[in-house]
Short mmCIF file of C-alpha atoms and ligand atoms in Angstrom, two decimals:
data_model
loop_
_atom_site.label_atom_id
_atom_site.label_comp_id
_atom_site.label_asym_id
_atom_site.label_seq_id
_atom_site.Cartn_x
_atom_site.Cartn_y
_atom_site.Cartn_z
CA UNK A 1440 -47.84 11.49 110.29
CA UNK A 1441 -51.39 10.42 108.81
CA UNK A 1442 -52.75 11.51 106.23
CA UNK A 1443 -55.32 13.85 105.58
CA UNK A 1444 -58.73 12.21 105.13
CA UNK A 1445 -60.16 11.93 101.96
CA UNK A 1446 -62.83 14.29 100.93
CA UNK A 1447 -66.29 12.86 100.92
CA UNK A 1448 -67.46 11.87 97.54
CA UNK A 1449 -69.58 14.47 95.84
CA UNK A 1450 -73.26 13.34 96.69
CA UNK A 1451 -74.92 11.60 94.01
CA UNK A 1452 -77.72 12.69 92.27
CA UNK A 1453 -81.23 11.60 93.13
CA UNK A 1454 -84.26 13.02 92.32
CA UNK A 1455 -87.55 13.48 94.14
CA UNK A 1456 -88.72 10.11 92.74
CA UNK A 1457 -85.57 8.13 93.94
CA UNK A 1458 -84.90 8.23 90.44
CA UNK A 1459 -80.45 8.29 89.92
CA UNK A 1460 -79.12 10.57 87.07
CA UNK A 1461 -76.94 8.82 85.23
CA UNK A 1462 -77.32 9.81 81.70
CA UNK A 1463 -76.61 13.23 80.39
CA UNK A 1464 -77.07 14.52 77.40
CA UNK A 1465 -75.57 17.95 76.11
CA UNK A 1466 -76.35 20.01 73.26
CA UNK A 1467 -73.18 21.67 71.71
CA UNK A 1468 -74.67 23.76 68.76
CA UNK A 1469 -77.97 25.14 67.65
CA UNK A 1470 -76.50 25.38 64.24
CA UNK A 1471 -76.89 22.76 61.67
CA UNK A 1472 -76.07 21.90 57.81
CA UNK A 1473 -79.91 20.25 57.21
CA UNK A 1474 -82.44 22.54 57.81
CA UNK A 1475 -85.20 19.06 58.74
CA UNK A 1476 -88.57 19.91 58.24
CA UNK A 1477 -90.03 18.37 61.49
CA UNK A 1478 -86.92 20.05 63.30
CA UNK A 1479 -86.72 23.70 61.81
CA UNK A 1480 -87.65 26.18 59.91
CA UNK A 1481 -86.30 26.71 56.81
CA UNK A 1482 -85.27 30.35 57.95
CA UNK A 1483 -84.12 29.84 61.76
CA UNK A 1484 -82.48 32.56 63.82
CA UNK A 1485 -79.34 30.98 65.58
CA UNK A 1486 -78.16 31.95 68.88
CA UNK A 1487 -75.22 34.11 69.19
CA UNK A 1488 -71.70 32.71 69.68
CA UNK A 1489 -71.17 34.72 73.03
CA UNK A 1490 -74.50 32.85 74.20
CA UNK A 1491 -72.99 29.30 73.51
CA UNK A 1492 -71.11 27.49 76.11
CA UNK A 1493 -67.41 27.12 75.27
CA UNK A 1494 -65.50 24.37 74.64
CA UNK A 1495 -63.71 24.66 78.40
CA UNK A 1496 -67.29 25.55 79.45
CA UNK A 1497 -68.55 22.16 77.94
CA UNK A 1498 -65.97 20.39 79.50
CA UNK A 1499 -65.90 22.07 83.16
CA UNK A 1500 -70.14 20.74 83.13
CA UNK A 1501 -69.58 17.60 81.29
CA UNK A 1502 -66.81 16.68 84.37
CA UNK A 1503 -69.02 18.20 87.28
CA UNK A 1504 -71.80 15.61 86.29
CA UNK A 1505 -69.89 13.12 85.78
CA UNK A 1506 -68.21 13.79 89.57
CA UNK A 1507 -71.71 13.35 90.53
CA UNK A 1508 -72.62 10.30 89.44
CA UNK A 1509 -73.37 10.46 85.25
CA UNK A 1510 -71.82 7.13 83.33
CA UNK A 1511 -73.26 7.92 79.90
CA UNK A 1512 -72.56 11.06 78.16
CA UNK A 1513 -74.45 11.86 74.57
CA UNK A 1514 -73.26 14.75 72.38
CA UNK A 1515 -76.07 16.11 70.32
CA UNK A 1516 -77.51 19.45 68.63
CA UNK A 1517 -78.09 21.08 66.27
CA UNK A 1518 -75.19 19.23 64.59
CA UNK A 1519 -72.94 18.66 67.14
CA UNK A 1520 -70.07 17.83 64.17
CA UNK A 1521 -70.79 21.24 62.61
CA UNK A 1522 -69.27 22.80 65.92
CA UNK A 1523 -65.89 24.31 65.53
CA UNK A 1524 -62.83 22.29 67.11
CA UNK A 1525 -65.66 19.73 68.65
CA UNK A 1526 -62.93 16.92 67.83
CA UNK A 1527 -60.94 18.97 70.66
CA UNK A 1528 -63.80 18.18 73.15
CA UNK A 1529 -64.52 14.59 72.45
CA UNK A 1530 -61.04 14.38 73.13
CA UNK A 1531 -61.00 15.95 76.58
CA UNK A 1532 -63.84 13.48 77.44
CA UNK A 1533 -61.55 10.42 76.70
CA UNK A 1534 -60.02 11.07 80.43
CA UNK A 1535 -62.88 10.34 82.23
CA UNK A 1536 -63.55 7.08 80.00
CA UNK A 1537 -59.76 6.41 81.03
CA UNK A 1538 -60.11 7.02 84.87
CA UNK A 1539 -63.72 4.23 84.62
CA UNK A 1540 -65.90 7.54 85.55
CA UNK A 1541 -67.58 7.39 82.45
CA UNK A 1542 -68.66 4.26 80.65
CA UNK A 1543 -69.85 5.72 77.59
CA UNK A 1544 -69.39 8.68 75.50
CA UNK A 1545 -71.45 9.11 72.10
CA UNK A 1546 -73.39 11.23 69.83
CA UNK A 1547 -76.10 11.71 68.20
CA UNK A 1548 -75.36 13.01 64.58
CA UNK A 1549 -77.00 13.43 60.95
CA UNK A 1550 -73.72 11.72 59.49
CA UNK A 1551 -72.77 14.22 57.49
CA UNK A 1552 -69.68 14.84 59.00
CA UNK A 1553 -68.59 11.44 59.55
CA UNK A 1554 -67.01 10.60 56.69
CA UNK A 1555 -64.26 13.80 58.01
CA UNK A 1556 -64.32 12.50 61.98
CA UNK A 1557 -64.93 8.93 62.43
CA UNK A 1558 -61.47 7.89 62.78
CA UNK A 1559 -60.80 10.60 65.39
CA UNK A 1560 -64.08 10.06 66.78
CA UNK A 1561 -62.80 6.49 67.88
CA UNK A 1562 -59.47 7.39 68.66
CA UNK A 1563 -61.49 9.50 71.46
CA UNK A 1564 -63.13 6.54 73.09
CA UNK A 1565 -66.39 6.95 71.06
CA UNK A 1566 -67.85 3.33 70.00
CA UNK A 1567 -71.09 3.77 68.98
CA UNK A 1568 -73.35 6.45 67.25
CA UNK A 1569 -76.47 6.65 66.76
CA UNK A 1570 -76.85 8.38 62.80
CA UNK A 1571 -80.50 10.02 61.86
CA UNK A 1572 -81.77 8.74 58.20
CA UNK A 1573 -85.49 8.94 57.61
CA UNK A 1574 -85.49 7.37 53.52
CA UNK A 1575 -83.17 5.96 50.91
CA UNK A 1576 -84.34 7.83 48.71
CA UNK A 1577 -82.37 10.68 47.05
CA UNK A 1578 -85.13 12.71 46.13
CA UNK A 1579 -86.93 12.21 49.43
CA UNK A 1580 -84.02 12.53 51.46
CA UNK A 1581 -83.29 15.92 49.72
CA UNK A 1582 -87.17 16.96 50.89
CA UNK A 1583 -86.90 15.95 54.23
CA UNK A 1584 -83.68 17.67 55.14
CA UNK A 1585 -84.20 20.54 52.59
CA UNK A 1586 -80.65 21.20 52.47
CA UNK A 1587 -79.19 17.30 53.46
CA UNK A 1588 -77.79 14.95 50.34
CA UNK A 1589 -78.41 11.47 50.90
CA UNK A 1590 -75.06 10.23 49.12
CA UNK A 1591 -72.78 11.90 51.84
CA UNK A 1592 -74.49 10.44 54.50
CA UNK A 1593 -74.26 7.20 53.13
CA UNK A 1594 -70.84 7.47 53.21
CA UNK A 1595 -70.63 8.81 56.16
CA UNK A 1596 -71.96 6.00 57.61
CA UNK A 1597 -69.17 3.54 55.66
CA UNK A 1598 -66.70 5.47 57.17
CA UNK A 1599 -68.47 5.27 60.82
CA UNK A 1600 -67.96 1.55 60.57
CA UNK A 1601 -64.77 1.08 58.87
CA UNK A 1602 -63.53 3.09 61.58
CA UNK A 1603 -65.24 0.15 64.14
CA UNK A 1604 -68.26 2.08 65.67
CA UNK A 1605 -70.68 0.54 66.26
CA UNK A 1606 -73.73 2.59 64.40
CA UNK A 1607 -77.49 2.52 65.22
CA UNK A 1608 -80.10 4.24 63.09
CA UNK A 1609 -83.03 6.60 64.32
CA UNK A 1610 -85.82 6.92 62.01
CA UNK A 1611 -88.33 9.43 62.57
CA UNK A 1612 -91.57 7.30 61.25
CA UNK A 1613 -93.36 10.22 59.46
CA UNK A 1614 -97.35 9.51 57.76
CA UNK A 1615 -97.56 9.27 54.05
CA UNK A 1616 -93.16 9.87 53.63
CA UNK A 1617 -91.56 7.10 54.78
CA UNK A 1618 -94.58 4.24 55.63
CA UNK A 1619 -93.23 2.81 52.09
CA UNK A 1620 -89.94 2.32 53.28
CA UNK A 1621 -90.24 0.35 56.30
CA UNK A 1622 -89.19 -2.82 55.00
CA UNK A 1623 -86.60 -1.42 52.81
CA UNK A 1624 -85.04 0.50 55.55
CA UNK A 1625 -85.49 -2.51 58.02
CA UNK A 1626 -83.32 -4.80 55.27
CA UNK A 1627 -80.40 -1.95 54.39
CA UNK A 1628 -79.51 -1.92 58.33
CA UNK A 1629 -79.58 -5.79 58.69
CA UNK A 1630 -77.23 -6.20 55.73
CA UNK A 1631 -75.18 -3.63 57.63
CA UNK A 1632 -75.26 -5.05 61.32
CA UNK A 1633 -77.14 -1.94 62.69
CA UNK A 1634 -79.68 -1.21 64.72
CA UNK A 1635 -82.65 0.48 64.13
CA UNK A 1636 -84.97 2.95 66.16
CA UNK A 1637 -88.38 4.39 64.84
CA UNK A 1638 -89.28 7.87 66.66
CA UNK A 1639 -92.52 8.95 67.10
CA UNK A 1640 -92.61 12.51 66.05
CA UNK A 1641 -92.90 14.99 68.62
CA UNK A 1642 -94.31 18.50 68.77
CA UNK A 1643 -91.11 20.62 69.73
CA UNK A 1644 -90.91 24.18 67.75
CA UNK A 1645 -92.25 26.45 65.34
CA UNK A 1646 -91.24 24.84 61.92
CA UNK A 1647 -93.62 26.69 59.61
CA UNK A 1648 -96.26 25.16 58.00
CA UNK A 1649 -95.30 21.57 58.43
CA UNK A 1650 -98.71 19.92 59.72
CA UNK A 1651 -97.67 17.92 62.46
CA UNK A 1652 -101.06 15.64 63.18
CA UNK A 1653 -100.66 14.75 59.33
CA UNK A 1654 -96.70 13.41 60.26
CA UNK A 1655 -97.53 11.38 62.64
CA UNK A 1656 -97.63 7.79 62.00
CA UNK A 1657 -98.42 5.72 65.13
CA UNK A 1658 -95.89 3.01 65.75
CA UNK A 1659 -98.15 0.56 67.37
CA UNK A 1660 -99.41 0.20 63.79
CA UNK A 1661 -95.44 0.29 62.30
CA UNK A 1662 -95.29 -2.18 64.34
CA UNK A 1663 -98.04 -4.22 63.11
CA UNK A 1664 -96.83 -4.17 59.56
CA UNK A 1665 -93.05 -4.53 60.31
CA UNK A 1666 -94.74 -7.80 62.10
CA UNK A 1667 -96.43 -9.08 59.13
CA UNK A 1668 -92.60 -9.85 57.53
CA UNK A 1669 -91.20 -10.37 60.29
CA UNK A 1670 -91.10 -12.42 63.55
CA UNK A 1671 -90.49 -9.75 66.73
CA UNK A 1672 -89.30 -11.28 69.91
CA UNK A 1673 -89.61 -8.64 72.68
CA UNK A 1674 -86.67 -7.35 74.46
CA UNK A 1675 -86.08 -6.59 78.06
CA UNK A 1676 -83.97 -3.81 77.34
CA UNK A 1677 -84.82 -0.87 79.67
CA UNK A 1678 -82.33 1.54 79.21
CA UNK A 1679 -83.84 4.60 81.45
CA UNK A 1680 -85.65 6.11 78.50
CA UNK A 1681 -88.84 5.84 75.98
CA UNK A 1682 -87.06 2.91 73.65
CA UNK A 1683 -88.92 -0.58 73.80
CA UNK A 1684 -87.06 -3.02 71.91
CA UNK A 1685 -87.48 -6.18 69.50
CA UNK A 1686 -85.31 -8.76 68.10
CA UNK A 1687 -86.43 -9.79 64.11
CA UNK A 1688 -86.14 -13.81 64.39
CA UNK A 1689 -85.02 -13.97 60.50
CA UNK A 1690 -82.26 -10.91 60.38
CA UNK A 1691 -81.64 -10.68 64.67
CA UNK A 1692 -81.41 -7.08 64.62
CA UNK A 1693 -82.63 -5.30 67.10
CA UNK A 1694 -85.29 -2.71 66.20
CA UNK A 1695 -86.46 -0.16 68.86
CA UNK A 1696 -89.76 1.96 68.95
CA UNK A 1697 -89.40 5.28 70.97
CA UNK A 1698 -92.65 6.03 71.94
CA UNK A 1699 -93.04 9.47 73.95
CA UNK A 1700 -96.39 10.22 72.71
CA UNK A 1701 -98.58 6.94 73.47
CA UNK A 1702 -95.91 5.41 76.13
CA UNK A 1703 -95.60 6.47 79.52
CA UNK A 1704 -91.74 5.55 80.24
CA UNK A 1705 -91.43 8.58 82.91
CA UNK A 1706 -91.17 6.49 85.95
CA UNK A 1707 -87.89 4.97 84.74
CA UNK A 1708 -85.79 7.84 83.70
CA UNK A 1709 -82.49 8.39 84.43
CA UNK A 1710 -81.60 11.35 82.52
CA UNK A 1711 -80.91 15.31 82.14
CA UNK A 1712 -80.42 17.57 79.24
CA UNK A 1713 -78.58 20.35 79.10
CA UNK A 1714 -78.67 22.89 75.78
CA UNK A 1715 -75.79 24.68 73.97
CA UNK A 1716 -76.72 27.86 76.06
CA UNK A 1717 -76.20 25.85 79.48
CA UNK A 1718 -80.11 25.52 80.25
CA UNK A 1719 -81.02 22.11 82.16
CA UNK A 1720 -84.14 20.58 80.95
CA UNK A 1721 -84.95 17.59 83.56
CA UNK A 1722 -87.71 16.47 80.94
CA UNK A 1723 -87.67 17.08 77.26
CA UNK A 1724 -91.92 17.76 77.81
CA UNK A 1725 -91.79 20.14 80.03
CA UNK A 1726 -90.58 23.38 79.65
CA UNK A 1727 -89.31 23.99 83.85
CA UNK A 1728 -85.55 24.23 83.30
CA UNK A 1729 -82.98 26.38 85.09
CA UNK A 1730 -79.87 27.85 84.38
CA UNK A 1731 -75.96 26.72 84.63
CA UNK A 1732 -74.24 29.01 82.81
CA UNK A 1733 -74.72 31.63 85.40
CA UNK A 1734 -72.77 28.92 87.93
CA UNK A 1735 -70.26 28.37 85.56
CA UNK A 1736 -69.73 32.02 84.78
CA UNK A 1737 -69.22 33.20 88.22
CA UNK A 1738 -66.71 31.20 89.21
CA UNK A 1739 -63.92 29.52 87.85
CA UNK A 1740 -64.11 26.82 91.09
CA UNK A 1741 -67.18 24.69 90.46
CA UNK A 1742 -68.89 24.64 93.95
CA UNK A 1743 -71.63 27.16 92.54
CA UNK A 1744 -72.24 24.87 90.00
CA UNK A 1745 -72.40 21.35 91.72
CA UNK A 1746 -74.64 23.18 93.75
CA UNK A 1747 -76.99 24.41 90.89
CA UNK A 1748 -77.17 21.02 89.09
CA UNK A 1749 -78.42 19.67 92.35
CA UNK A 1750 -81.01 22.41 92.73
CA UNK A 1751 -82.21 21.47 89.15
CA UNK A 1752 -82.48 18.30 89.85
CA UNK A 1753 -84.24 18.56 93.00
CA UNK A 1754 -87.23 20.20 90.96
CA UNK A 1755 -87.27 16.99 88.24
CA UNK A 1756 -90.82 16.27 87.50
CA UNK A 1757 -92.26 13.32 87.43
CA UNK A 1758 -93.47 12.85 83.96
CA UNK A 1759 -94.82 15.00 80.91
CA UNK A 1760 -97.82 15.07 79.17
CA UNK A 1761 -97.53 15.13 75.43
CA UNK A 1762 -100.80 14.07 73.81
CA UNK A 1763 -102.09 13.92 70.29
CA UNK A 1764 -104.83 11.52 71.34
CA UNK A 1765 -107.77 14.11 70.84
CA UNK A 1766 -106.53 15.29 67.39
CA UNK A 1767 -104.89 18.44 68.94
CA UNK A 1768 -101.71 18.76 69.77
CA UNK A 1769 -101.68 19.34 73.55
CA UNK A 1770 -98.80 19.19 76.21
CA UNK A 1771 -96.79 21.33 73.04
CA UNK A 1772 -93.33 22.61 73.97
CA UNK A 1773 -92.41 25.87 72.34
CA UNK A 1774 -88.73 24.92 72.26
CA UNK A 1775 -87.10 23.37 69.08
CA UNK A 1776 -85.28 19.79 69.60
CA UNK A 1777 -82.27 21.52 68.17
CA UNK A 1778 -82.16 23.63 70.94
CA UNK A 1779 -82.52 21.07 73.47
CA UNK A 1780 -80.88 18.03 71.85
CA UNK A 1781 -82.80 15.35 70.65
N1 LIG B 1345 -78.51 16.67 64.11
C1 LIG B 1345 -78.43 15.43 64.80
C2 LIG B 1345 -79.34 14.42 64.16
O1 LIG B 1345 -80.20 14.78 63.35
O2 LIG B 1345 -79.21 13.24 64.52
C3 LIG B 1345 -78.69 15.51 66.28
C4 LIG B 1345 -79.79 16.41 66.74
S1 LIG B 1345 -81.41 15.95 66.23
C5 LIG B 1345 -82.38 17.22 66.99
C6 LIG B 1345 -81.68 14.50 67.21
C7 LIG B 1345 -82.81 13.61 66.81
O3 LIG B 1345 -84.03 14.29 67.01
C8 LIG B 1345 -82.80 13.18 65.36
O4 LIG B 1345 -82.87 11.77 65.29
C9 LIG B 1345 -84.04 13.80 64.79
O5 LIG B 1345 -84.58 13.00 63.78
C10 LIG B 1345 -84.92 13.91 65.99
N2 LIG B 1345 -85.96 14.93 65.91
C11 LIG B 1345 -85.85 16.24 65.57
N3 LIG B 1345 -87.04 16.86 65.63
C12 LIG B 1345 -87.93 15.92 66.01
C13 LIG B 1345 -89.33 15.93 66.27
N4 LIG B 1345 -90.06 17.03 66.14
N5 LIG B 1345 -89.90 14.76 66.67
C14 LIG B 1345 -89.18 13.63 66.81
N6 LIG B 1345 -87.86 13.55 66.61
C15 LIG B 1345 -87.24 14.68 66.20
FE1 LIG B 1346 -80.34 19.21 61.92
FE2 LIG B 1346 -80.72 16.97 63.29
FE3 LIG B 1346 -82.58 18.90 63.31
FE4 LIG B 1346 -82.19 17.55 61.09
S1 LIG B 1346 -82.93 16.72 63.03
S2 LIG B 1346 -82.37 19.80 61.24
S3 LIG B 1346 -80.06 17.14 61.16
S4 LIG B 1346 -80.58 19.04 64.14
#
């Protein structure tokens, strides 16, 4: 007797642009125990549970892109450690790290959790994080974050590496806040062994009556200063998305600059977003999305929703068009970056 043939591999996704998605990454909450100024207001409205994708929900998407073809998986929010029983997902996703599907499963995180899940977060298959912190400063740190206190993170971040991640920092470069702190910042991550990311900041959201042109410091010129310390060796890191990279010659830490306002990385993207509600965004600038929920709602078999992540994909644009160049803010999505996922 032979045996039945194989079924044909699920078709991979490509876009329009010959792009290949490879890199998802998935929003689990809205919610969140810092209330950042540049990220919310200090009064938001959070979605209703019954709107949020379950855990099992999660999970069924999270394994339909990977059958299609995504290696790296990021966890964000919101706070995606603030989520009830998240610990039981990140374990769920350790399979597919097992079976070779996925190469990498991480998160994006304010670190104020990690001091509670590092340990399990490793146990999981997680070995790296990437943890936001825009000042060492207690005072500051309280003011950016409103509600944030800068010694738990700290320790948070201890506790990410004695449990052997690996952890990267993302600083959101912000005018007349954290300019002072560049080199300081840049020195308290090389002592550590981390990297470190500036991020432009972007207009995403209604935060009140934050003043967004004022926040935004330019990182060509970060650049120039970090350069006047230090000796920056370019990198030929390309990893799919708006991150250029240097080495520093003295401390050889690696120090990215993630540019989506004066950098056009569109034409090598390899990524999707999906929110906590199940909403696709193919480009954080633009606000065309579609709808997987509805897929996964319909039917507990996940043909519907193979088919609707290919649909989505099909309509990827090419590129977005943030600008700030004309002193307006132009190109301005209405959606927070909590609700997509940074
Ligand atoms: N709560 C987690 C955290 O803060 O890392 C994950 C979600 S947060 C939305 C992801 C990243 O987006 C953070 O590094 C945050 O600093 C950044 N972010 C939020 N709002 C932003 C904005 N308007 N412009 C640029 N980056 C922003
Ligand atoms: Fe929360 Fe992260 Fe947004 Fe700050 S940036 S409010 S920590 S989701």
């Amino acid at each position: 007797m032979t045996a039945a043939p194989l079924p044909p591999p699920a078709a991979p996704l490509i876009d329009p642009f010959a792009r290949a998605i490879r890199y998802l990454r998935v929003s689990v909450t809205d919610r969140c125990d810092f209330r950042c100024v540049y990220c919310m207001s200090e009064k938001m409205q959070f979605l209703p549970k019954k709107e949020l994708l379950t855990l099992e929900e999660l999970d069924r998407l999270c394994s339909a892109f990977i059958r299609l073809g995504v290696e790296k998986l990021r966890i964000t929010g919101g706070e995606p450690l603030v989520r009830r029983n998240i610990m039981e997902f990140f374990r769920a996703m350790t399979r597919h790290l097992d079976s070779g599907a996925l190469k990498e499963l991480t998160l994006t995180t304010n670190g104020s959790q990690l001091g509670k899940y590092a340990e399990e977060l490793y146990a999981a298959g997680v070995r790296r994080v990437n943890v936001s912190l825009d000042t060492l400063d207690e005072e500051k740190f309280a003011r950016v974050t409103r509600w944030g206190r800068l010694p738990q993170v700290l320790d948070g971040i201890d506790a990410a590496r004695a449990a052997g991640l690996q952890v990267k920092i993302n600083t959101v470069a912000l005018k007349g806040f954290n300019e002072d702190e560049l080199f300081t910042l840049t020195e308290f991550c090389a002592a550590r062994g981390m990297d470190l990311t500036f991020i432009e900041v972007m207009p995403m959201g209604d935060i009140g009556n934050e003043d967004r042109i004022g926040q935004y410091w330019n990182l060509a010129e970060l650049r120039h200063t970090l350069g006047t310390r230090y000796s920056l060796h370019d990198l030929p890191d390309r990893t799919g998305g708006p991150a250029r990279y240097v080495r520093l010659g003295e401390t050889r830490q690696r120090v990215g600059f993630i540019t989506p306002m004066s950098h056009n990385f569109c034409e090598s993207c390899n990524r999707v977003r999906v929110t906590c509600t199940g909403e696709i965004y193919t480009c954080l600038g633009q606000e065309g999305h579609s709808d997987l929920r509805g897929p996964l709602r319909e039917s507990e078999g996940d043909a519907g929703l193979e088919r609707a992540i290919h649909a989505a994909i099909a309509l990827k644009p090419k590129g977005h068009d943030f600008d700030y160049d004309r002193q307006e803010v132009s190109g301005r999505v209405s959606r927070h970056m909590s609700h997509t996922g940074g």
